[in-house]
Amino acid sequence: MVYIKAMQENSENDAAMRNQIEKGRLQINVTSDVDSYPVSDAVISVSYTGVPDSTLEELNTDSSGQTEQIELNAPPLEYSLNPSIEAQPYAEYTLDVRAPGFEPVSISGAEILPDVTAIQNIRLRPAVPEDTGEEVFVIPAHTLYGEYPPKIAEDEIKPTNESGEIVLSRVVVPEYIVVHDGSPRDTTAQNYYVKYRDYIKNVASSEIYATWPDASIRANVLAIMSFTLNRVYTEW
């Protein structure tokens, strides 16, 4: 009886938590893909991902290319702090961006966590007469929530006597990181040049939650930086 009662109480607590709605914040920065200048007077429609025809908010960028901060519904904070809870810890929103003289952009799956501010940077390409399509970006599930294949295993100790493996005389912080969008053997995959700071920020955003304690975030970011600089230093 005690066990059954405890199960009932846990079920009631889970139901109460599911019904609890908290608030997260969102701010959007819009710049030109050509010269990184801010894009003013851009119109952004915000809707739930999966319900794109139901606009929740419509925002405009100012002369700095920024929108005001808005509050959006988010799941309970406990979802992102307790790894035993299997419920999705963030809400997903779709952002449709329109600006005079630029191609429209749609971003699906922007993640909003409770009690923190999500900053979505958007770069718009100048419109050309022959291109009337919309550029669409779909943000995949967070790595802590989605199901992904395991990391390819590597030897902890790597040989250093082969030419071309260690090319730097000292560890340096690069300005750009070359991201190969595919497996190392896939020569058809595209390479992207991403600023180092943006790369670290983007990896951290996809691997940890912004609701975590400050010390946890700092420890994870240091680990990401160490791993990245080791890749740059050894060119492994």
Coordinates of C-alpha atoms in Angstrom, one line a residue:
M1 CA 0.0 0.0 0.0
V2 CA 2.8 2.4 0.8
Y3 CA 4.5 1.7 -2.5
I4 CA 1.2 2.2 -4.4
K5 CA 0.6 5.5 -2.6
A6 CA 4.1 6.7 -3.4
M7 CA 3.5 5.9 -7.1
Q8 CA 0.2 7.8 -7.1
E9 CA 1.9 10.8 -5.4
N10 CA 4.7 10.7 -8.0
S11 CA 2.2 10.5 -10.8
E12 CA 0.2 13.5 -9.4
N13 CA 3.4 15.5 -9.1
D14 CA 4.5 14.7 -12.7
A15 CA 1.0 15.7 -13.9
A16 CA 1.2 19.0 -12.0
M17 CA 4.6 19.7 -13.4
R18 CA 3.5 19.0 -16.9
N19 CA 0.7 21.6 -16.5
Q20 CA 3.0 24.2 -15.1
I21 CA 4.0 26.8 -17.6
E22 CA 7.0 29.0 -17.1
K23 CA 8.4 31.9 -19.2
G24 CA 11.6 32.2 -21.3
R25 CA 12.8 35.2 -23.2
L26 CA 13.8 35.7 -26.8
Q27 CA 15.6 38.5 -28.7
I28 CA 16.5 38.4 -32.4
N29 CA 19.4 40.1 -34.1
V30 CA 19.2 40.5 -37.9
T31 CA 22.2 41.5 -40.0
S32 CA 23.1 41.4 -43.7
D33 CA 25.0 38.4 -44.9
V34 CA 27.2 40.5 -47.2
D35 CA 28.6 43.2 -44.9
S36 CA 27.2 42.3 -41.4
Y37 CA 25.4 45.6 -41.2
P38 CA 22.2 45.6 -39.0
V39 CA 19.0 45.2 -40.9
S40 CA 16.3 47.6 -39.7
D41 CA 12.6 47.4 -40.3
A42 CA 12.7 43.6 -40.6
V43 CA 9.4 41.9 -39.6
I44 CA 9.6 38.6 -37.6
S45 CA 6.6 36.4 -37.0
V46 CA 6.9 34.0 -34.1
S47 CA 4.8 30.9 -33.9
Y48 CA 4.9 27.5 -32.3
T49 CA 6.9 25.0 -34.4
G50 CA 4.3 22.6 -35.9
V51 CA 1.6 25.4 -35.9
P52 CA 3.1 27.9 -38.3
D53 CA -0.2 29.5 -39.2
S54 CA -0.9 30.6 -35.7
T55 CA 1.2 33.8 -35.1
L56 CA 2.0 34.4 -31.4
E57 CA 4.0 37.6 -31.8
E58 CA 5.1 39.9 -34.6
L59 CA 8.3 41.9 -34.0
N60 CA 10.2 44.6 -35.8
T61 CA 13.9 45.3 -35.7
D62 CA 15.3 48.8 -34.8
S63 CA 18.2 50.7 -36.3
S64 CA 20.6 48.3 -34.6
G65 CA 18.9 45.3 -36.2
Q66 CA 17.5 44.1 -32.9
T67 CA 14.1 43.3 -31.7
E68 CA 12.8 43.9 -28.2
Q69 CA 12.9 41.0 -25.7
I70 CA 9.7 39.1 -25.5
E71 CA 8.5 36.4 -23.1
L72 CA 7.4 33.0 -24.5
N73 CA 6.0 29.9 -22.8
A74 CA 8.5 27.3 -21.7
P75 CA 8.4 24.0 -19.8
P76 CA 9.2 23.8 -16.1
L77 CA 12.8 24.6 -15.1
E78 CA 13.1 21.2 -13.4
Y79 CA 13.0 19.5 -16.8
S80 CA 16.4 20.8 -17.8
L81 CA 18.0 20.4 -14.4
N82 CA 17.0 16.8 -13.7
P83 CA 18.4 14.3 -16.2
S84 CA 15.9 11.6 -15.0
I85 CA 13.0 13.5 -16.4
E86 CA 12.4 12.5 -20.0
A87 CA 10.0 15.3 -20.9
Q88 CA 11.3 17.9 -23.5
P89 CA 12.9 20.7 -21.4
Y90 CA 12.5 23.4 -24.0
A91 CA 9.7 24.8 -26.2
E92 CA 10.2 25.1 -29.9
Y93 CA 9.3 28.1 -32.0
T94 CA 9.4 29.1 -35.7
L95 CA 10.7 32.5 -36.8
D96 CA 9.7 33.9 -40.2
V97 CA 11.7 36.9 -41.2
R98 CA 10.9 39.4 -43.9
A99 CA 12.9 42.6 -44.8
P100 CA 12.8 44.9 -47.8
G101 CA 15.6 44.1 -50.3
F102 CA 16.4 40.7 -48.7
E103 CA 15.4 37.1 -49.2
P104 CA 12.9 35.8 -46.6
V105 CA 14.2 33.3 -44.0
S106 CA 12.4 30.8 -41.8
I107 CA 14.0 29.2 -38.8
S108 CA 12.2 26.2 -37.3
G109 CA 12.9 24.8 -33.9
A110 CA 14.3 27.8 -32.0
E111 CA 14.6 26.6 -28.4
I112 CA 13.2 28.5 -25.5
L113 CA 14.2 27.5 -21.9
P114 CA 12.6 29.0 -18.8
D115 CA 14.2 31.9 -16.9
V116 CA 16.9 32.6 -19.5
T117 CA 17.2 34.7 -22.7
A118 CA 17.7 33.0 -26.0
I119 CA 19.4 35.2 -28.6
Q120 CA 18.8 34.2 -32.2
N121 CA 21.2 35.7 -34.8
I122 CA 19.9 35.8 -38.3
R123 CA 21.8 36.8 -41.5
L124 CA 19.8 37.8 -44.5
R125 CA 21.0 37.5 -48.1
P126 CA 20.2 40.4 -50.5
A127 CA 17.4 39.5 -52.8
V128 CA 18.1 38.8 -56.4
P129 CA 15.5 38.9 -59.2
E130 CA 15.8 35.2 -60.2
D131 CA 15.5 33.8 -56.7
T132 CA 12.0 34.0 -55.2
G133 CA 12.4 31.1 -52.7
E134 CA 12.6 31.2 -48.9
E135 CA 15.7 30.1 -47.1
V136 CA 14.7 27.5 -44.5
F137 CA 16.8 26.4 -41.5
V138 CA 15.6 23.5 -39.3
I139 CA 17.3 23.3 -35.9
P140 CA 17.7 19.7 -34.9
A141 CA 16.8 18.4 -31.4
H142 CA 19.2 19.3 -28.6
T143 CA 21.9 16.7 -28.2
L144 CA 20.9 16.1 -24.5
Y145 CA 17.3 15.3 -25.6
G146 CA 17.4 13.9 -29.2
E147 CA 18.8 10.5 -30.2
Y148 CA 22.1 10.7 -32.0
P149 CA 24.7 8.0 -33.0
P150 CA 27.6 7.7 -30.6
K151 CA 30.8 9.6 -31.2
I152 CA 33.4 7.8 -33.4
A153 CA 35.9 6.2 -31.1
E154 CA 39.5 7.5 -31.1
D155 CA 42.7 6.3 -29.6
E156 CA 43.5 8.3 -26.5
I157 CA 47.2 8.4 -27.4
K158 CA 47.9 9.3 -31.0
P159 CA 51.1 8.9 -32.9
T160 CA 53.0 12.1 -33.7
N161 CA 55.8 10.8 -35.9
E162 CA 53.9 11.1 -39.2
S163 CA 54.3 14.2 -41.3
G164 CA 51.5 16.7 -41.3
E165 CA 49.9 15.8 -38.0
I166 CA 51.5 18.5 -35.8
V167 CA 52.1 21.7 -37.8
L168 CA 52.1 24.4 -35.1
S169 CA 55.0 25.2 -32.8
R170 CA 52.6 26.4 -30.1
V171 CA 48.9 26.4 -29.2
V172 CA 47.1 29.4 -30.7
V173 CA 43.5 30.6 -30.6
P174 CA 42.4 30.8 -34.2
E175 CA 40.1 33.5 -35.6
Y176 CA 38.2 30.9 -37.6
I177 CA 37.3 27.2 -37.3
V178 CA 36.8 25.1 -40.4
V179 CA 33.7 22.9 -39.9
H180 CA 33.5 19.9 -42.2
D181 CA 29.8 19.1 -42.6
G182 CA 30.2 15.4 -42.9
S183 CA 32.5 12.5 -42.0
P184 CA 36.2 13.0 -42.4
R185 CA 36.2 10.6 -45.5
D186 CA 33.3 12.4 -47.2
T187 CA 35.0 14.7 -49.7
T188 CA 31.7 15.9 -51.0
A189 CA 30.7 17.5 -47.7
Q190 CA 30.9 21.3 -47.5
N191 CA 33.4 23.2 -45.4
Y192 CA 32.2 26.2 -43.4
Y193 CA 34.4 28.9 -41.9
V194 CA 33.0 29.9 -38.5
K195 CA 34.5 32.4 -36.2
Y196 CA 36.1 30.7 -33.2
R197 CA 33.9 32.5 -30.6
D198 CA 30.8 31.8 -32.5
Y199 CA 31.8 28.1 -32.9
I200 CA 32.4 27.7 -29.1
K201 CA 29.1 29.5 -28.4
N202 CA 27.1 27.3 -30.9
V203 CA 28.6 24.1 -29.6
A204 CA 27.8 25.0 -26.0
S205 CA 24.3 26.0 -27.0
S206 CA 23.7 22.5 -28.6
E207 CA 25.4 20.4 -25.9
I208 CA 24.4 22.0 -22.6
Y209 CA 21.4 23.9 -21.2
A210 CA 21.6 27.6 -20.3
T211 CA 19.6 26.9 -17.2
W212 CA 22.5 25.0 -15.6
P213 CA 24.5 26.5 -12.7
D214 CA 27.2 29.0 -13.7
A215 CA 30.0 26.6 -12.6
S216 CA 28.6 23.8 -14.7
I217 CA 28.4 26.0 -17.8
R218 CA 31.9 27.3 -17.3
A219 CA 33.3 23.8 -16.9
N220 CA 31.6 22.5 -20.1
V221 CA 32.7 25.6 -22.1
L222 CA 36.3 25.0 -21.0
A223 CA 36.1 21.4 -22.0
I224 CA 34.7 22.4 -25.4
M225 CA 37.5 25.0 -25.9
S226 CA 40.2 22.5 -24.9
F227 CA 38.9 19.8 -27.3
T228 CA 38.7 22.4 -30.1
L229 CA 42.2 23.8 -29.6
N230 CA 43.6 20.3 -29.5
R231 CA 42.0 19.7 -32.9
V232 CA 43.6 22.9 -34.2
Y233 CA 47.0 22.3 -32.7
T234 CA 47.4 18.7 -33.9
E235 CA 45.2 18.9 -37.0
W236 CA 44.0 15.5 -36.1

